């Protein structure tokens, strides 16, 4: 027995040594691979802030993304949304310092949401849209003062202020299209992209990849994104946001100089005294109030969808077109093709009216029923949760949306099904702000970034399994095929 034990001991210690060497080698390999992969254990996040200074209101968006993945599509996400109290910055034309002040509450909120250590490296951008475009047309000095005021406020924050400017309608359309396709991870994929429909208070944009060559250079934009080329059709209609179109529609009805207006786009029983200047005091309305001895008119509703549609059609000019085909007002537009995401006021209105996801025919029937509902009943049903001014305008807004899409852009019963009314995609709002930031921070590469074949976690697990597999193989090899070659020469004796 003692002899046997003596014979076994060197062989046993040789095996242990062999296993130990192998195990140490596997651990060193794992560590080495992890180091070579150079992955931090904790994800580092970066942040960016964009303020959307729209015609009706301003909103602040905070975006975040993992630092080492900033070039991959779909990585940037909305972290926080802060609506600025009060109206849009263009409403501060006569009190410009108020424009900058109005942003303070959301800036303070952003300071709390972002780690103070990251404040200095967080870029902040402000983009103003149609409200400021109109103010620039009407009163450029006031527009400049308003811009100076917001620049002043933003440059005093701890963030990295990158500018406050009025963006063009073309940029607004293109960045909205980039946002929805970035969030939908459509770039570089064979399935194609989604068109973007944006409706604001003062302008509206349509942007999509056409299947025909684009006839007008003003409406064409070329992009190379994630390895694919895109030629995009885009147009922004200034004055065709829903607040300005309401003024245009009222102007058409008030042209006869009467002080009592029977409006089919407002509910039966609705009656409100309004000021003429609220209709005429905008560069979108070209006529002036003929009789300035009268300040007010009475706005009554009659609640008739069909008549409302014909009244709204009058704000479009369908007669002149110098291209092969037009949407309206002589603007070239190829036929709509593919799927579309309709956001901003398209979504607010259609969601309120519960008209998302229906056929065009059903949408019209249900909207006609809604418009026919007396004002008292509407107030009883929704008055508690919706402001009266918003509530009174939904029949008009819904009818305008249908008219714009069907008569303006030429969507049909068939292509209507390709429109989705969207608010958010994967938790981030659809709108131009994300696309704007991605562009200004160079986060949308022309070519597809090299992506690792496997995730880091998957890679580590694979190596671990390989090590265990080799260990088992070594053990089995030793058991059934004889002593391992790494055994000491003593063992063999
Ligand atoms: N819950 C809400 C929020 C807004 N609105 C309306 O939607 C329109 C504004 O939409 P928005 O996309 O916020 O427009 P802006 O960005 O302010 O305007 P623009 O893009 O033209 O500058 C306004 O008529 C506003 O009254 C609404 O009906 N319901
Ligand atoms: Ca907008």
Short mmCIF file of C-alpha atoms in Angstrom, two decimals, residues 49-390:
data_model
loop_
_atom_site.label_atom_id
_atom_site.label_comp_id
_atom_site.label_asym_id
_atom_site.label_seq_id
_atom_site.Cartn_x
_atom_site.Cartn_y
_atom_site.Cartn_z
CA UNK A 49 -29.50 69.58 -25.34
CA UNK A 50 -31.72 71.03 -28.07
CA UNK A 51 -34.33 73.74 -27.58
CA UNK A 52 -37.15 73.67 -30.13
CA UNK A 53 -38.34 77.27 -30.32
CA UNK A 54 -41.60 76.69 -32.20
CA UNK A 55 -44.22 79.26 -33.13
CA UNK A 56 -46.63 78.22 -30.38
CA UNK A 57 -44.24 77.03 -27.68
CA UNK A 58 -40.64 76.16 -26.80
CA UNK A 59 -39.51 72.76 -25.53
CA UNK A 60 -36.17 71.55 -24.23
CA UNK A 61 -34.95 68.05 -25.06
CA UNK A 62 -32.04 66.25 -23.38
CA UNK A 63 -30.51 63.42 -25.41
CA UNK A 64 -28.09 60.78 -24.15
CA UNK A 65 -25.95 58.11 -25.78
CA UNK A 66 -23.22 55.65 -24.79
CA UNK A 67 -19.94 57.43 -25.57
CA UNK A 68 -18.30 54.59 -27.46
CA UNK A 69 -21.31 53.88 -29.68
CA UNK A 70 -22.11 57.35 -30.93
CA UNK A 71 -21.80 56.43 -34.59
CA UNK A 72 -24.19 53.48 -34.51
CA UNK A 73 -27.70 54.12 -35.76
CA UNK A 74 -30.44 54.33 -33.12
CA UNK A 75 -28.09 54.80 -30.13
CA UNK A 76 -29.07 58.37 -29.18
CA UNK A 77 -32.22 58.49 -27.07
CA UNK A 78 -34.34 61.20 -25.50
CA UNK A 79 -33.58 61.36 -21.80
CA UNK A 80 -35.80 64.26 -20.75
CA UNK A 81 -38.43 66.67 -22.09
CA UNK A 82 -39.21 70.04 -20.55
CA UNK A 83 -42.00 72.24 -21.98
CA UNK A 84 -41.26 75.93 -21.48
CA UNK A 85 -44.16 77.75 -19.80
CA UNK A 86 -46.01 80.30 -21.90
CA UNK A 87 -45.98 81.01 -25.62
CA UNK A 88 -43.26 80.72 -28.26
CA UNK A 89 -40.27 83.11 -28.30
CA UNK A 90 -41.71 85.11 -31.23
CA UNK A 91 -44.49 86.29 -28.92
CA UNK A 92 -41.82 88.29 -27.01
CA UNK A 93 -41.37 90.69 -29.95
CA UNK A 94 -42.29 93.67 -27.74
CA UNK A 95 -40.57 92.40 -24.60
CA UNK A 96 -37.48 90.67 -25.94
CA UNK A 97 -35.75 90.11 -22.58
CA UNK A 98 -38.72 87.93 -21.59
CA UNK A 99 -37.74 85.42 -24.30
CA UNK A 100 -34.47 84.44 -22.61
CA UNK A 101 -36.02 84.53 -19.13
CA UNK A 102 -38.77 82.14 -20.23
CA UNK A 103 -36.14 79.42 -20.77
CA UNK A 104 -34.69 79.55 -17.25
CA UNK A 105 -37.00 77.03 -15.64
CA UNK A 106 -36.12 74.32 -18.18
CA UNK A 107 -32.40 75.19 -18.02
CA UNK A 108 -32.50 74.67 -14.24
CA UNK A 109 -34.23 71.35 -14.79
CA UNK A 110 -31.52 70.32 -17.28
CA UNK A 111 -28.81 71.22 -14.75
CA UNK A 112 -30.42 68.84 -12.27
CA UNK A 113 -30.88 66.03 -14.81
CA UNK A 114 -27.29 66.00 -16.11
CA UNK A 115 -24.33 65.05 -13.91
CA UNK A 116 -22.54 68.37 -13.07
CA UNK A 117 -19.23 66.82 -14.14
CA UNK A 118 -20.68 66.59 -17.68
CA UNK A 119 -22.14 70.12 -17.90
CA UNK A 120 -19.12 71.71 -19.55
CA UNK A 121 -18.92 69.14 -22.34
CA UNK A 122 -22.71 69.06 -23.02
CA UNK A 123 -23.58 71.04 -26.16
CA UNK A 124 -26.75 73.14 -26.18
CA UNK A 125 -28.43 74.31 -29.39
CA UNK A 126 -31.54 76.41 -29.97
CA UNK A 127 -33.36 76.21 -33.29
CA UNK A 128 -36.28 78.52 -34.00
CA UNK A 129 -38.87 77.69 -36.64
CA UNK A 130 -41.80 79.34 -38.42
CA UNK A 131 -42.85 81.81 -35.71
CA UNK A 132 -39.41 83.46 -35.85
CA UNK A 133 -39.32 83.19 -39.66
CA UNK A 134 -42.54 85.22 -39.74
CA UNK A 135 -41.28 87.74 -37.17
CA UNK A 136 -38.07 88.14 -39.20
CA UNK A 137 -40.29 89.00 -42.22
CA UNK A 138 -42.56 91.34 -40.27
CA UNK A 139 -40.16 93.05 -37.86
CA UNK A 140 -36.49 92.01 -38.31
CA UNK A 141 -35.22 94.29 -35.50
CA UNK A 142 -37.48 92.68 -32.92
CA UNK A 143 -36.57 89.23 -34.24
CA UNK A 144 -32.86 90.00 -33.75
CA UNK A 145 -33.53 91.25 -30.22
CA UNK A 146 -35.41 88.08 -29.33
CA UNK A 147 -32.55 85.96 -30.69
CA UNK A 148 -29.99 88.03 -28.73
CA UNK A 149 -31.99 87.53 -25.56
CA UNK A 150 -32.07 83.73 -25.86
CA UNK A 151 -28.37 83.68 -26.85
CA UNK A 152 -27.54 85.73 -23.80
CA UNK A 153 -29.40 83.38 -21.47
CA UNK A 154 -27.98 80.21 -22.99
CA UNK A 155 -24.38 81.45 -23.05
CA UNK A 156 -24.56 82.03 -19.28
CA UNK A 157 -25.47 78.41 -18.50
CA UNK A 158 -22.74 75.92 -17.49
CA UNK A 159 -23.36 74.03 -20.74
CA UNK A 160 -21.39 74.34 -23.99
CA UNK A 161 -23.55 76.85 -25.89
CA UNK A 162 -23.39 76.18 -29.62
CA UNK A 163 -25.70 78.84 -31.01
CA UNK A 164 -29.31 79.96 -31.38
CA UNK A 165 -30.54 80.37 -34.93
CA UNK A 166 -33.61 80.34 -37.14
CA UNK A 167 -33.52 77.12 -39.14
CA UNK A 168 -34.86 76.99 -42.70
CA UNK A 169 -38.03 75.13 -43.64
CA UNK A 170 -35.91 72.76 -45.74
CA UNK A 171 -33.72 71.92 -42.71
CA UNK A 172 -36.80 71.48 -40.54
CA UNK A 173 -38.25 68.95 -43.01
CA UNK A 174 -34.98 67.09 -43.60
CA UNK A 175 -34.05 66.80 -39.90
CA UNK A 176 -37.55 65.50 -39.06
CA UNK A 177 -37.05 62.83 -41.74
CA UNK A 178 -33.61 61.97 -40.34
CA UNK A 179 -35.05 61.68 -36.80
CA UNK A 180 -37.82 59.21 -37.64
CA UNK A 181 -35.54 57.04 -39.78
CA UNK A 182 -32.68 57.13 -37.26
CA UNK A 183 -35.02 56.07 -34.43
CA UNK A 184 -36.63 53.45 -36.67
CA UNK A 185 -33.12 52.20 -37.60
CA UNK A 186 -34.09 52.36 -41.29
CA UNK A 187 -30.81 53.73 -42.65
CA UNK A 188 -28.66 51.34 -44.64
CA UNK A 189 -31.50 48.78 -44.76
CA UNK A 190 -33.14 47.34 -47.88
CA UNK A 191 -36.69 48.01 -46.57
CA UNK A 192 -36.38 51.73 -47.32
CA UNK A 193 -37.17 54.82 -45.32
CA UNK A 194 -40.30 56.40 -43.87
CA UNK A 195 -41.58 59.77 -45.08
CA UNK A 196 -42.06 62.54 -42.50
CA UNK A 197 -45.11 64.79 -42.11
CA UNK A 198 -44.75 67.59 -39.56
CA UNK A 199 -47.55 70.02 -38.72
CA UNK A 200 -46.78 73.00 -36.50
CA UNK A 201 -48.63 76.14 -35.58
CA UNK A 202 -47.14 78.29 -38.36
CA UNK A 203 -45.65 75.92 -40.96
CA UNK A 204 -45.92 72.35 -42.19
CA UNK A 205 -43.36 70.04 -43.81
CA UNK A 206 -43.53 67.02 -46.09
CA UNK A 207 -40.37 64.95 -46.72
CA UNK A 208 -39.96 61.57 -48.42
CA UNK A 209 -37.80 59.55 -50.81
CA UNK A 210 -39.55 59.75 -54.19
CA UNK A 211 -39.52 56.98 -56.80
CA UNK A 212 -39.22 59.62 -59.53
CA UNK A 213 -36.45 62.08 -60.34
CA UNK A 214 -37.05 65.34 -58.46
CA UNK A 215 -37.81 68.14 -60.92
CA UNK A 216 -37.09 71.13 -58.71
CA UNK A 217 -33.66 71.61 -57.08
CA UNK A 218 -35.27 73.68 -54.30
CA UNK A 219 -37.11 70.59 -53.13
CA UNK A 220 -34.28 68.12 -53.42
CA UNK A 221 -31.70 67.11 -50.83
CA UNK A 222 -29.02 64.44 -51.16
CA UNK A 223 -27.67 62.46 -48.23
CA UNK A 224 -25.22 59.61 -47.88
CA UNK A 225 -25.99 57.94 -44.55
CA UNK A 226 -24.71 54.64 -43.14
CA UNK A 227 -23.46 53.54 -46.55
CA UNK A 228 -26.60 54.33 -48.60
CA UNK A 229 -27.46 57.26 -50.87
CA UNK A 230 -30.78 59.06 -50.43
CA UNK A 231 -32.38 61.71 -52.60
CA UNK A 232 -35.12 63.27 -50.55
CA UNK A 233 -38.05 65.44 -51.66
CA UNK A 234 -38.88 68.10 -49.07
CA UNK A 235 -41.08 71.17 -48.87
CA UNK A 236 -42.04 73.47 -46.03
CA UNK A 237 -45.20 75.57 -46.40
CA UNK A 238 -44.81 78.74 -44.36
CA UNK A 239 -48.24 79.93 -43.11
CA UNK A 240 -49.75 76.44 -43.43
CA UNK A 241 -49.30 75.48 -39.80
CA UNK A 242 -52.70 75.04 -38.17
CA UNK A 243 -52.82 78.37 -36.27
CA UNK A 244 -51.98 80.42 -39.36
CA UNK A 245 -54.40 78.46 -41.57
CA UNK A 246 -57.16 79.21 -39.07
CA UNK A 247 -56.39 82.92 -39.57
CA UNK A 248 -56.36 82.47 -43.36
CA UNK A 249 -59.72 80.67 -43.23
CA UNK A 250 -61.25 83.37 -41.01
CA UNK A 251 -59.88 86.08 -43.30
CA UNK A 252 -61.58 84.48 -46.33
CA UNK A 253 -64.89 84.38 -44.44
CA UNK A 254 -64.54 87.94 -43.13
CA UNK A 255 -63.81 89.49 -46.50
CA UNK A 256 -67.34 90.75 -46.96
CA UNK A 257 -66.73 93.11 -44.02
CA UNK A 258 -69.42 91.61 -41.78
CA UNK A 259 -69.09 91.51 -38.00
CA UNK A 260 -70.99 88.25 -37.56
CA UNK A 261 -69.24 85.13 -38.77
CA UNK A 262 -71.13 81.82 -39.10
CA UNK A 263 -68.27 79.31 -39.17
CA UNK A 264 -68.91 75.65 -40.19
CA UNK A 265 -65.55 74.60 -38.60
CA UNK A 266 -66.73 75.46 -35.06
CA UNK A 267 -69.42 73.66 -33.08
CA UNK A 268 -73.05 74.69 -33.09
CA UNK A 269 -73.65 76.88 -30.03
CA UNK A 270 -70.06 78.20 -29.96
CA UNK A 271 -70.06 81.99 -29.85
CA UNK A 272 -67.13 84.21 -29.04
CA UNK A 273 -66.29 87.87 -29.57
CA UNK A 274 -62.88 88.17 -31.23
CA UNK A 275 -60.68 91.03 -32.42
CA UNK A 276 -60.07 91.66 -36.11
CA UNK A 277 -56.40 92.30 -35.38
CA UNK A 278 -55.98 88.71 -34.19
CA UNK A 279 -56.86 87.58 -37.71
CA UNK A 280 -55.15 90.23 -39.78
CA UNK A 281 -52.00 90.94 -37.77
CA UNK A 282 -49.74 88.35 -39.42
CA UNK A 283 -47.66 88.45 -42.61
CA UNK A 284 -49.53 85.30 -43.72
CA UNK A 285 -52.74 87.28 -44.21
CA UNK A 286 -52.14 89.59 -47.15
CA UNK A 287 -55.33 91.66 -47.04
CA UNK A 288 -55.91 94.31 -44.42
CA UNK A 289 -58.99 94.92 -42.40
CA UNK A 290 -61.07 97.10 -44.70
CA UNK A 291 -63.12 98.83 -42.07
CA UNK A 292 -60.92 99.75 -39.14
CA UNK A 293 -63.75 101.53 -37.35
CA UNK A 294 -64.80 98.11 -36.05
CA UNK A 295 -62.51 96.23 -33.71
CA UNK A 296 -64.50 93.11 -32.94
CA UNK A 297 -66.50 90.44 -34.68
CA UNK A 298 -68.66 87.64 -33.34
CA UNK A 299 -67.44 84.16 -34.18
CA UNK A 300 -70.32 81.66 -34.19
CA UNK A 301 -70.16 77.96 -35.00
CA UNK A 302 -72.51 75.94 -37.23
CA UNK A 303 -70.68 72.57 -37.05
CA UNK A 304 -70.81 71.28 -40.61
CA UNK A 305 -67.87 69.14 -41.76
CA UNK A 306 -68.63 69.28 -45.53
CA UNK A 307 -68.98 73.07 -45.49
CA UNK A 308 -65.88 73.35 -43.29
CA UNK A 309 -63.93 71.35 -45.86
CA UNK A 310 -64.99 73.67 -48.70
CA UNK A 311 -64.13 76.71 -46.58
CA UNK A 312 -60.64 75.33 -45.87
CA UNK A 313 -60.09 74.38 -49.52
CA UNK A 314 -60.28 78.11 -50.33
CA UNK A 315 -56.96 78.73 -48.57
CA UNK A 316 -55.20 76.47 -51.10
CA UNK A 317 -54.46 77.51 -54.65
CA UNK A 318 -54.82 74.47 -56.90
CA UNK A 319 -54.95 76.28 -60.23
CA UNK A 320 -51.38 77.22 -61.11
CA UNK A 321 -48.60 74.67 -61.60
CA UNK A 322 -45.56 75.08 -63.83
CA UNK A 323 -44.09 71.62 -63.09
CA UNK A 324 -45.42 68.23 -64.20
CA UNK A 325 -47.44 68.01 -60.96
CA UNK A 326 -48.00 70.08 -57.85
CA UNK A 327 -49.34 69.83 -54.34
CA UNK A 328 -50.73 73.37 -54.02
CA UNK A 329 -49.76 77.03 -54.43
CA UNK A 330 -47.72 76.05 -57.51
CA UNK A 331 -45.30 73.89 -55.50
CA UNK A 332 -43.89 70.88 -57.32
CA UNK A 333 -44.45 67.53 -55.61
CA UNK A 334 -43.95 64.00 -56.95
CA UNK A 335 -46.65 61.43 -56.00
CA UNK A 336 -46.46 60.29 -52.38
CA UNK A 337 -44.91 56.85 -52.05
CA UNK A 338 -44.03 54.50 -49.16
CA UNK A 339 -44.94 54.74 -45.51
CA UNK A 340 -45.26 58.06 -43.64
CA UNK A 341 -44.99 59.08 -40.01
CA UNK A 342 -47.18 62.12 -39.17
CA UNK A 343 -46.18 63.86 -35.96
CA UNK A 344 -46.46 67.11 -33.88
CA UNK A 345 -49.91 68.66 -34.33
CA UNK A 346 -50.95 65.83 -36.71
CA UNK A 347 -50.61 63.53 -33.74
CA UNK A 348 -52.04 65.88 -31.06
CA UNK A 349 -55.19 66.46 -33.09
CA UNK A 350 -55.80 62.98 -34.52
CA UNK A 351 -55.03 61.36 -31.16
CA UNK A 352 -57.45 63.67 -29.36
CA UNK A 353 -60.15 62.93 -31.94
CA UNK A 354 -59.41 59.19 -31.67
CA UNK A 355 -58.92 59.09 -35.44
CA UNK A 356 -55.62 57.21 -35.70
CA UNK A 357 -55.62 53.85 -37.45
CA UNK A 358 -58.87 54.20 -39.43
CA UNK A 359 -59.63 54.20 -43.15
CA UNK A 360 -59.99 57.60 -44.80
CA UNK A 361 -63.73 57.05 -45.21
CA UNK A 362 -64.25 56.16 -41.54
CA UNK A 363 -62.05 59.06 -40.47
CA UNK A 364 -64.24 61.47 -42.44
CA UNK A 365 -67.48 59.99 -41.10
CA UNK A 366 -66.30 60.13 -37.50
CA UNK A 367 -64.96 63.64 -37.85
CA UNK A 368 -68.24 64.80 -39.39
CA UNK A 369 -70.04 63.35 -36.32
CA UNK A 370 -67.62 65.13 -34.00
CA UNK A 371 -68.05 68.50 -35.77
CA UNK A 372 -71.86 68.09 -35.60
CA UNK A 373 -71.76 67.65 -31.80
CA UNK A 374 -73.06 70.81 -30.05
CA UNK A 375 -70.49 72.92 -28.19
CA UNK A 376 -72.20 72.38 -24.81
CA UNK A 377 -71.88 68.64 -25.15
CA UNK A 378 -68.22 68.90 -26.21
CA UNK A 379 -67.47 71.07 -23.17
CA UNK A 380 -69.24 68.63 -20.88
CA UNK A 381 -67.35 65.66 -22.32
CA UNK A 382 -63.81 67.11 -22.45
CA UNK A 383 -63.94 70.52 -20.73
CA UNK A 384 -62.26 69.29 -17.56
CA UNK A 385 -59.11 68.02 -19.17
CA UNK A 386 -58.63 70.28 -22.22
CA UNK A 387 -58.28 74.05 -22.35
CA UNK A 388 -61.31 75.69 -23.93
CA UNK A 389 -59.32 77.38 -26.71
CA UNK A 390 -57.74 74.07 -27.82
#
